[in-house]
Amino acid sequence: VYAPRLDDPYSRTFESCSTDTYTLYGPCTYQICYLYLYRSGYDGWKPESVTVYGYYTRSITFYYNTWIPDDIWYGFNYCNAASDSKSAM
């Protein structure tokens, strides 16, 4: 699911020490194994973590705790690790 432009300067989203919650709709998935964030602008952004909940999946938390680079998708892809662990069973 791609969600463009989640920030809103009037609602104070992505402020330091805050928790922001969004409801996104997209195709049904049974496993969430990757998440990428994109930052564009002059101010920095250092999210501690992002937790994704789904109807048919367990929640998964991606721990960033680092500055997101400007103008580049940055994140984690655990999809191959998840399929590797299943094939090892």
PDB file of N, CA, C and O in Angstrom, residues 6-22 42-49 67:
ATOM      1  N   LEU A   6       1.533  11.937   4.173  1.00  0.00           N
ATOM      2  CA  LEU A   6       0.844  11.758   5.449  1.00  0.00           C
ATOM      3  C   LEU A   6       0.994  12.952   6.375  1.00  0.00           C
ATOM      4  O   LEU A   6       0.245  13.100   7.325  1.00  0.00           O
ATOM      5  N   ASP A   7       1.970  13.796   6.110  1.00  0.00           N
ATOM      6  CA  ASP A   7       2.197  14.930   7.007  1.00  0.00           C
ATOM      7  C   ASP A   7       1.174  16.027   6.774  1.00  0.00           C
ATOM      8  O   ASP A   7       0.604  16.156   5.706  1.00  0.00           O
ATOM      9  N   ASP A   8       0.929  16.789   7.808  1.00  0.00           N
ATOM     10  CA  ASP A   8       0.019  17.921   7.745  1.00  0.00           C
ATOM     11  C   ASP A   8       0.501  18.953   8.752  1.00  0.00           C
ATOM     12  O   ASP A   8       0.377  18.754   9.958  1.00  0.00           O
ATOM     13  N   PRO A   9       1.103  20.050   8.290  1.00  0.00           N
ATOM     14  CA  PRO A   9       1.665  21.032   9.214  1.00  0.00           C
ATOM     15  C   PRO A   9       0.634  21.627  10.176  1.00  0.00           C
ATOM     16  O   PRO A   9       0.972  22.073  11.262  1.00  0.00           O
ATOM     17  N   TYR A  10      -0.637  21.600   9.819  1.00  0.00           N
ATOM     18  CA  TYR A  10      -1.673  22.176  10.677  1.00  0.00           C
ATOM     19  C   TYR A  10      -2.075  21.237  11.807  1.00  0.00           C
ATOM     20  O   TYR A  10      -2.585  21.668  12.825  1.00  0.00           O
ATOM     21  N   SER A  11      -1.846  19.933  11.632  1.00  0.00           N
ATOM     22  CA  SER A  11      -2.244  18.973  12.676  1.00  0.00           C
ATOM     23  C   SER A  11      -1.072  18.572  13.563  1.00  0.00           C
ATOM     24  O   SER A  11      -1.246  17.782  14.478  1.00  0.00           O
ATOM     25  N   ARG A  12       0.100  19.069  13.284  1.00  0.00           N
ATOM     26  CA  ARG A  12       1.310  18.797  14.065  1.00  0.00           C
ATOM     27  C   ARG A  12       1.700  17.316  14.041  1.00  0.00           C
ATOM     28  O   ARG A  12       2.168  16.772  15.030  1.00  0.00           O
ATOM     29  N   THR A  13       1.488  16.654  12.908  1.00  0.00           N
ATOM     30  CA  THR A  13       1.921  15.264  12.775  1.00  0.00           C
ATOM     31  C   THR A  13       3.436  15.212  12.706  1.00  0.00           C
ATOM     32  O   THR A  13       4.096  16.176  12.331  1.00  0.00           O
ATOM     33  N   PHE A  14       3.978  14.104  13.104  1.00  0.00           N
ATOM     34  CA  PHE A  14       5.411  13.840  13.067  1.00  0.00           C
ATOM     35  C   PHE A  14       6.207  14.778  13.972  1.00  0.00           C
ATOM     36  O   PHE A  14       7.369  15.036  13.730  1.00  0.00           O
ATOM     37  N   GLU A  15       5.576  15.272  15.018  1.00  0.00           N
ATOM     38  CA  GLU A  15       6.283  16.105  15.990  1.00  0.00           C
ATOM     39  C   GLU A  15       7.080  15.215  16.934  1.00  0.00           C
ATOM     40  O   GLU A  15       6.747  14.059  17.163  1.00  0.00           O
ATOM     41  N   SER A  16       8.108  15.765  17.517  1.00  0.00           N
ATOM     42  CA  SER A  16       8.931  15.036  18.475  1.00  0.00           C
ATOM     43  C   SER A  16       8.083  14.516  19.635  1.00  0.00           C
ATOM     44  O   SER A  16       7.187  15.212  20.116  1.00  0.00           O
ATOM     45  N   CYS A  17       8.352  13.296  20.049  1.00  0.00           N
ATOM     46  CA  CYS A  17       7.676  12.649  21.187  1.00  0.00           C
ATOM     47  C   CYS A  17       6.176  12.455  20.965  1.00  0.00           C
ATOM     48  O   CYS A  17       5.395  12.431  21.915  1.00  0.00           O
ATOM     49  N   SER A  18       5.747  12.329  19.726  1.00  0.00           N
ATOM     50  CA  SER A  18       4.329  12.129  19.453  1.00  0.00           C
ATOM     51  C   SER A  18       4.097  10.749  18.847  1.00  0.00           C
ATOM     52  O   SER A  18       5.021  10.108  18.355  1.00  0.00           O
ATOM     53  N   THR A  19       2.860  10.310  18.903  1.00  0.00           N
ATOM     54  CA  THR A  19       2.434   9.081  18.246  1.00  0.00           C
ATOM     55  C   THR A  19       1.366   9.456  17.244  1.00  0.00           C
ATOM     56  O   THR A  19       0.374  10.099  17.597  1.00  0.00           O
ATOM     57  N   ASP A  20       1.567   9.080  15.999  1.00  0.00           N
ATOM     58  CA  ASP A  20       0.614   9.386  14.934  1.00  0.00           C
ATOM     59  C   ASP A  20       0.027   8.082  14.422  1.00  0.00           C
ATOM     60  O   ASP A  20       0.748   7.116  14.197  1.00  0.00           O
ATOM     61  N   THR A  21      -1.287   8.045  14.247  1.00  0.00           N
ATOM     62  CA  THR A  21      -1.984   6.843  13.803  1.00  0.00           C
ATOM     63  C   THR A  21      -2.738   7.146  12.516  1.00  0.00           C
ATOM     64  O   THR A  21      -3.415   8.171  12.419  1.00  0.00           O
ATOM     65  N   TYR A  22      -2.639   6.232  11.549  1.00  0.00           N
ATOM     66  CA  TYR A  22      -3.303   6.383  10.264  1.00  0.00           C
ATOM     67  C   TYR A  22      -4.009   5.090   9.916  1.00  0.00           C
ATOM     68  O   TYR A  22      -3.542   4.005  10.251  1.00  0.00           O
ATOM     69  N   TYR A  42      13.336  20.216   4.104  1.00  0.00           N
ATOM     70  CA  TYR A  42      14.528  20.731   4.768  1.00  0.00           C
ATOM     71  C   TYR A  42      14.665  20.261   6.213  1.00  0.00           C
ATOM     72  O   TYR A  42      15.755  20.243   6.765  1.00  0.00           O
ATOM     73  N   ASP A  43      13.554  19.896   6.851  1.00  0.00           N
ATOM     74  CA  ASP A  43      13.654  19.495   8.253  1.00  0.00           C
ATOM     75  C   ASP A  43      13.890  17.986   8.364  1.00  0.00           C
ATOM     76  O   ASP A  43      13.452  17.215   7.529  1.00  0.00           O
ATOM     77  N   GLY A  44      14.598  17.580   9.387  1.00  0.00           N
ATOM     78  CA  GLY A  44      14.921  16.174   9.573  1.00  0.00           C
ATOM     79  C   GLY A  44      13.773  15.389  10.177  1.00  0.00           C
ATOM     80  O   GLY A  44      12.807  15.943  10.682  1.00  0.00           O
ATOM     81  N   TRP A  45      13.904  14.087  10.116  1.00  0.00           N
ATOM     82  CA  TRP A  45      12.876  13.212  10.674  1.00  0.00           C
ATOM     83  C   TRP A  45      13.552  11.959  11.203  1.00  0.00           C
ATOM     84  O   TRP A  45      14.256  11.269  10.469  1.00  0.00           O
ATOM     85  N   LYS A  46      13.348  11.664  12.474  1.00  0.00           N
ATOM     86  CA  LYS A  46      13.962  10.510  13.118  1.00  0.00           C
ATOM     87  C   LYS A  46      12.885   9.704  13.852  1.00  0.00           C
ATOM     88  O   LYS A  46      12.707   9.829  15.064  1.00  0.00           O
ATOM     89  N   PRO A  47      12.151   8.858  13.126  1.00  0.00           N
ATOM     90  CA  PRO A  47      11.123   8.054  13.795  1.00  0.00           C
ATOM     91  C   PRO A  47      11.765   6.958  14.636  1.00  0.00           C
ATOM     92  O   PRO A  47      12.774   6.369  14.245  1.00  0.00           O
ATOM     93  N   GLU A  48      11.201   6.721  15.805  1.00  0.00           N
ATOM     94  CA  GLU A  48      11.700   5.635  16.652  1.00  0.00           C
ATOM     95  C   GLU A  48      11.289   4.287  16.069  1.00  0.00           C
ATOM     96  O   GLU A  48      12.107   3.396  15.884  1.00  0.00           O
ATOM     97  N   SER A  49      10.001   4.153  15.766  1.00  0.00           N
ATOM     98  CA  SER A  49       9.512   2.891  15.214  1.00  0.00           C
ATOM     99  C   SER A  49       8.202   3.125  14.478  1.00  0.00           C
ATOM    100  O   SER A  49       7.541   4.146  14.675  1.00  0.00           O
ATOM    101  N   TRP A  67      17.982   8.956  11.533  1.00  0.00           N
ATOM    102  CA  TRP A  67      17.496  10.022  10.659  1.00  0.00           C
ATOM    103  C   TRP A  67      17.183   9.442   9.287  1.00  0.00           C
ATOM    104  O   TRP A  67      17.991   8.707   8.723  1.00  0.00           O
TER     105      TRP A  67
END
